[in-house]
XYZ file of C-alpha atoms in Angstrom:
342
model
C 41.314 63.254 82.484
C 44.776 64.298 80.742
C 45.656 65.624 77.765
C 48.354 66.117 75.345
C 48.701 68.111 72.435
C 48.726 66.229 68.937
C 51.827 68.509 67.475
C 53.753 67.019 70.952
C 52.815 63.521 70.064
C 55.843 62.097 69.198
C 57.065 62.901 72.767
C 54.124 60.786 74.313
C 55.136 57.802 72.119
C 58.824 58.205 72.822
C 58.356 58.661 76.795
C 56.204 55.296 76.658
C 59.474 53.800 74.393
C 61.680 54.663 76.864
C 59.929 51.616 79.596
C 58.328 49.187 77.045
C 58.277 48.207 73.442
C 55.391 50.602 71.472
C 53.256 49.343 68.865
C 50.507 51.121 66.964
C 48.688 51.558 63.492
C 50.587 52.307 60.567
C 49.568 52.183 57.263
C 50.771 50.171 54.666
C 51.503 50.599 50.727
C 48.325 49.433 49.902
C 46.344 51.920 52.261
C 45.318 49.823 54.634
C 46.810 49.703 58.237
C 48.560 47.001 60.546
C 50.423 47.205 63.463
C 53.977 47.917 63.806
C 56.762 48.404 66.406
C 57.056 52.719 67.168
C 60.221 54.143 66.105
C 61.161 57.677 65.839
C 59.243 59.229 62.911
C 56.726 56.222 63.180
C 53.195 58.172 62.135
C 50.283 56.665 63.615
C 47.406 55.597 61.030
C 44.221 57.378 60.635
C 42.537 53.980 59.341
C 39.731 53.397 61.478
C 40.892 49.566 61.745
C 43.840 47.683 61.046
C 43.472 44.462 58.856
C 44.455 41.998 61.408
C 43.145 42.489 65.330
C 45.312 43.220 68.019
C 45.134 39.554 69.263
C 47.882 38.268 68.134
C 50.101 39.931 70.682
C 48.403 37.995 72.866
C 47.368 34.760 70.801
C 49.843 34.834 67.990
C 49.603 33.125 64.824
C 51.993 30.948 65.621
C 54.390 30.296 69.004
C 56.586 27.390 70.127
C 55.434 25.968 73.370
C 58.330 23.463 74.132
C 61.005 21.249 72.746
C 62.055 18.062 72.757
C 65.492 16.306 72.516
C 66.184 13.223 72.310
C 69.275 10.256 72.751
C 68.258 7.087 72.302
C 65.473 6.363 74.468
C 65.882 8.950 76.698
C 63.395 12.389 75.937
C 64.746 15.614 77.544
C 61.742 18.130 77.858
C 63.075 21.783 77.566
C 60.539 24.322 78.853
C 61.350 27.501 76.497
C 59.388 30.466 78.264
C 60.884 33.682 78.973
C 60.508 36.299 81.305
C 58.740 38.704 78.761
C 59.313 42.606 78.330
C 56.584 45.304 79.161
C 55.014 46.241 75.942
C 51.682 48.666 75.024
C 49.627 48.382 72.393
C 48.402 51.747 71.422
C 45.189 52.704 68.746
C 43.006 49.776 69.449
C 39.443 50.328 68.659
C 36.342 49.399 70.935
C 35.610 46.480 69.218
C 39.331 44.820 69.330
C 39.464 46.047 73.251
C 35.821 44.076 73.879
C 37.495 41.002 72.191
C 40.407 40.489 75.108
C 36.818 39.544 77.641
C 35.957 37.231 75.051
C 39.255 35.392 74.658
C 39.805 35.808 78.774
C 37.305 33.337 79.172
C 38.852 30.864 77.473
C 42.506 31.238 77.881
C 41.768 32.454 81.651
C 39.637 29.887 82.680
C 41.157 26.737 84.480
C 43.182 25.312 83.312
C 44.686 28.882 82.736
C 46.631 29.045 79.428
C 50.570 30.300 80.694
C 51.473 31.500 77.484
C 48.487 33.794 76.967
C 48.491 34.757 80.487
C 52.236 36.222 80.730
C 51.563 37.752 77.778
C 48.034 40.168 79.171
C 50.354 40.495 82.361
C 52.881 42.126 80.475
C 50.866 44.013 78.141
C 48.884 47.418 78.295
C 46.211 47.877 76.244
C 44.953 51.810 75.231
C 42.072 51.861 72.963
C 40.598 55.091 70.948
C 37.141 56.369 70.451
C 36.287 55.712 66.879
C 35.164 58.849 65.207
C 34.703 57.854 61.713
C 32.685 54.443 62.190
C 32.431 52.855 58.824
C 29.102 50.889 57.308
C 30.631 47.768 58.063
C 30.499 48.338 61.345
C 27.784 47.055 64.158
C 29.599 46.609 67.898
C 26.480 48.525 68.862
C 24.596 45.065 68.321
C 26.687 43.647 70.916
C 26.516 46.141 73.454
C 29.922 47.809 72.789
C 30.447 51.590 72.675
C 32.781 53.143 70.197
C 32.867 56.304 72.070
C 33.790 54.266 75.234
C 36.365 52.115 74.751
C 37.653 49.419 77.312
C 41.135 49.161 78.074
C 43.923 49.798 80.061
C 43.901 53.674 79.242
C 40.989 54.792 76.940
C 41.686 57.686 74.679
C 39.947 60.340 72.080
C 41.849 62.396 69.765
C 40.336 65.558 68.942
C 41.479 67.967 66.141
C 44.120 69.441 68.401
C 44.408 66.795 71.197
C 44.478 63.457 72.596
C 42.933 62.573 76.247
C 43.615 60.134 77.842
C 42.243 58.436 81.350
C 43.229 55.538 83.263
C 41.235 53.078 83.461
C 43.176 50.496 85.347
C 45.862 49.886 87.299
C 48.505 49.732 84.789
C 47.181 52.158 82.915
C 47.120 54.924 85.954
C 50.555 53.414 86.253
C 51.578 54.239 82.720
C 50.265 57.745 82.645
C 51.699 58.412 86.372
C 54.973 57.563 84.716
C 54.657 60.077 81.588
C 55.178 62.921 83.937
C 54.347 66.436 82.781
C 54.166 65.586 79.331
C 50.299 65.311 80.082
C 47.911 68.027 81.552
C 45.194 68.294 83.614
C 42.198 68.500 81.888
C 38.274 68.734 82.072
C 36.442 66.311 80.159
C 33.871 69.005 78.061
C 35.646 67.994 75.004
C 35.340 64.317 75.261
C 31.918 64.701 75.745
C 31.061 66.626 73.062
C 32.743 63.999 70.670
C 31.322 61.191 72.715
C 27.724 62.888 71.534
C 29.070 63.368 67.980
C 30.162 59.516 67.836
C 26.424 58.466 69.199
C 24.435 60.382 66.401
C 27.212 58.587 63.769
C 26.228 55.039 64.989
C 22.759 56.070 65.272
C 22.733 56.456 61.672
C 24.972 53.252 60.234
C 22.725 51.088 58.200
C 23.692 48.012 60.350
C 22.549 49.657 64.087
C 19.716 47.411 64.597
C 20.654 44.349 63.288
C 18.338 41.629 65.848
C 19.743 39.422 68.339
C 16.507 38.174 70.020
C 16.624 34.722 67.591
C 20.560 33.661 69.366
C 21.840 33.200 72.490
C 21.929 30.338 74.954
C 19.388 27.455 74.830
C 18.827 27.899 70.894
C 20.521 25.220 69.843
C 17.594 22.652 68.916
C 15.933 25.442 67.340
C 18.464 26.574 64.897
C 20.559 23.802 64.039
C 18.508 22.421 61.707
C 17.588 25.233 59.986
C 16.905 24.991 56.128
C 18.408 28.523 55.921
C 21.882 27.027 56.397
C 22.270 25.130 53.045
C 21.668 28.382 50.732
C 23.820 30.376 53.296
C 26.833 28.190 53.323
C 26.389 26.925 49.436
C 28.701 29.857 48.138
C 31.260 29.362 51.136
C 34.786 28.384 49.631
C 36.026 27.116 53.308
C 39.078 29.872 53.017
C 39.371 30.548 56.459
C 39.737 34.543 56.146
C 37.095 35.326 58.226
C 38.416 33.367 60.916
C 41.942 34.822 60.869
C 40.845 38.563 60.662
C 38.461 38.124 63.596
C 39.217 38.947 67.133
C 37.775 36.537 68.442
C 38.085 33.278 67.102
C 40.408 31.597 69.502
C 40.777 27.993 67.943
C 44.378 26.242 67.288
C 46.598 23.007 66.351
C 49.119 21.953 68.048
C 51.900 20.504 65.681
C 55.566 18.505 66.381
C 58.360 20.012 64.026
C 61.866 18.065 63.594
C 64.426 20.301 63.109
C 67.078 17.729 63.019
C 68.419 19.224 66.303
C 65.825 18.295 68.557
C 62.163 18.821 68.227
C 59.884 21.869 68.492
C 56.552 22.027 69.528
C 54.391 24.832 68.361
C 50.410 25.996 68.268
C 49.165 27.885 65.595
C 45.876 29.486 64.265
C 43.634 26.956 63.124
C 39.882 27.057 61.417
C 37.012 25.270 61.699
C 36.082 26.258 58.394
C 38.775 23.424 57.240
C 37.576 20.300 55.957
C 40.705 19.095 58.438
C 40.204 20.379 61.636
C 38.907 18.732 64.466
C 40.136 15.406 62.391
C 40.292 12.208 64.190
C 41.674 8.647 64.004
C 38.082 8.053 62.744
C 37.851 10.863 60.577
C 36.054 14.016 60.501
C 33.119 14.273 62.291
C 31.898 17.757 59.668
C 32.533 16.306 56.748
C 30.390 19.044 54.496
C 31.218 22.924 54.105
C 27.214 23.272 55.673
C 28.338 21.810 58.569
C 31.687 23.702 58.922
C 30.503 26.693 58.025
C 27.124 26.206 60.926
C 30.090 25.468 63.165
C 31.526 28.825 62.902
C 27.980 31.095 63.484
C 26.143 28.622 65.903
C 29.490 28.815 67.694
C 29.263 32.856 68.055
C 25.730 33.353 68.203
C 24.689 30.268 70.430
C 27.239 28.014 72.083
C 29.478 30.401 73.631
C 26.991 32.915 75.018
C 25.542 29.759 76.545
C 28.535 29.038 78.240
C 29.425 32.498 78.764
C 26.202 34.337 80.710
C 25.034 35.392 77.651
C 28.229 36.745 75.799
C 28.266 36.721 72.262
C 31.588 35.804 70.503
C 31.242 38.662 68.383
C 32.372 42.043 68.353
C 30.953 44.032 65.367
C 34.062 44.871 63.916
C 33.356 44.535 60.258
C 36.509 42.674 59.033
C 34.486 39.777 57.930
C 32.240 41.901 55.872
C 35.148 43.744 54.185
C 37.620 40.496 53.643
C 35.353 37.513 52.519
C 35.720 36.787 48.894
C 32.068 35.707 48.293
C 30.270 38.507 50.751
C 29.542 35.526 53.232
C 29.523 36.853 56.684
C 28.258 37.407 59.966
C 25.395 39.797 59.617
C 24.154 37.981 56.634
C 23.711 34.830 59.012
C 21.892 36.833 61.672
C 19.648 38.675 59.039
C 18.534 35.204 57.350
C 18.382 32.909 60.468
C 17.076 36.028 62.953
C 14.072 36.254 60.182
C 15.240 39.986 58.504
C 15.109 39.249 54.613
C 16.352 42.576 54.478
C 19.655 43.346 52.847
């Protein structure tokens, strides 16, 4: 375990500037955090979350993949990848740092998806322990502990200090490389917040919110739910719950003419869109029920039965906060998982 002083803090984050590009929590006008490139000055948030997840240094929004030019009849392919620069994302909570297993399997799996792959290479990951969970929040469902999170390098910040301890290769790499600007340290402190964390989860209002009616192999038994009409009936088919959440992995892949040549480019798609997964045929969801039973069964039951029993979840509460009806994920479980209960 190492430590550093928070009044030398600035020093960490510079030292860590000085070999890769730095981003972290800051807060915005509005008081709510996002991330942002460290500078000198740059004061990291105290907002237990940022509004968007870390995943789009990974998976952005949007990214050109190739381009095209062309003369006459002949089509000139022009790969347009980069040897990328180190870079560390710094403040990411338990729930965000659960998400990267979640999207390895898909972007990891073969085929393996270059883009996304160059990108984890390149990147280190340090997570904090959350000690101000919020009522919106419920990774304990899922197994996650916000007083242990994954990572490269996990980290808790005390009222003095932060620790930190590798957890990783890179991340023993990246605190062998900060020198003495870390001590030494015994853990006793960690684990006395680590206890104070546990009895704060123990007592959020969402801590036992049941599981035992999803997972694999419950498909016949849920899709046809009645449940699903009055649940989706309110649902406007925005698409905010799917572009705050860490998880949700799904994209288009669009042609752009710049007059110059052609760019091709991926970005975040929905399948709460009456348009995607659109066909020559058509759509084959052509009702906001069936979109929006798309989205949960999706989470709850098709990828944990593809995935030994991983739920595409992470507890992280943005849904709950973000969706402009008060549609979410826990009402879902609640309703179909047979707890009435608000």
């Amino acid at each position: 375990m190492r430590k550093i002083s928070l009044d030398k803090i600035q020093s960490l984050f510079a030292k860590i500037a000085e070999n890769a590009k730095l981003y972290m929590p800051v807060d915005n006008a509005d008081g709510s955090a996002s991330y942002g490139e460290w500078s000198e000055g740059t004061v990291w948030s105290d907002a237990l979350n940022t509004n968007k997840s870390p995943k789009d240094f990974f998976f952005p929004q949007t990214e050109d993949l190739m381009r095209f030019k062309t003369e006459g009849k002949n089509i000139e392919c022009i790969d347009i990848r980069s040897e990328l620069e180190d870079f560390v994302v710094f403040g990411v909570r338990a729930c965000d740092a659960k998400s990267f297993d979640i999207l390895d399997r898909v972007f990891l799996n073969e085929p393996r998806d270059s883009f996304y792959a160059m990108k984890r290479e390149k990147g280190i990951i340090i997570s904090v322990a959350c000690t101000r969970p919020a009522e919106t929040c419920f990774c304990g469902t899922f197994g996650i502990n916000a007083a242990e999170p994954a990572g490269d390098v996990s980290a808790w910040k005390t009222a003095d200090s932060l620790y930190l301890q590798a957890n990783t290769e890179k991340g023993s790499r990246l605190l062998d490389s900060l020198g003495d600007i870390l001590e030494d340290t015994s853990d006793a402190d960690v684990a006395a917040q680590k206890e104070s964390i546990a009895k704060t989860m123990d007592r959020l209002p969402l801590k036992e919110l049941p599981t035992d009616a999803f997972g694999g192999g419950k498909t016949k038994e849920l899709f046809d739910d009645p449940a699903w009409d009055e649940l989706s009936s309110a649902c406007l088919g925005c698409g905010t719950c799917t572009f705050v959440c860490p998880t949700c992995q799904c994209y288009d892949i669009k042609d752009f003419n710049t007059g110059n040549g052609v760019i091709r480019y991926r970005c975040w798609d929905s399948c709460m869109y009456s348009e995607f997964t659109r066909m020559a045929h058509g759509n084959n969801r052509n009702s906001q029920k069936e979109r929006f039973r798309q989205r949960f069964m999706h989470k709850l039951v098709y990828y944990p039965e593809n995935n030994d029993g991983l739920f595409s979840c992470v507890g992280c509460g943005r849904c709950l906060a973000r969706c402009p009806i008060s549609m979410n994920i826990v009402k879902v479980m609640k309703k179909i998982g047979g707890n009435k209960g608000e």
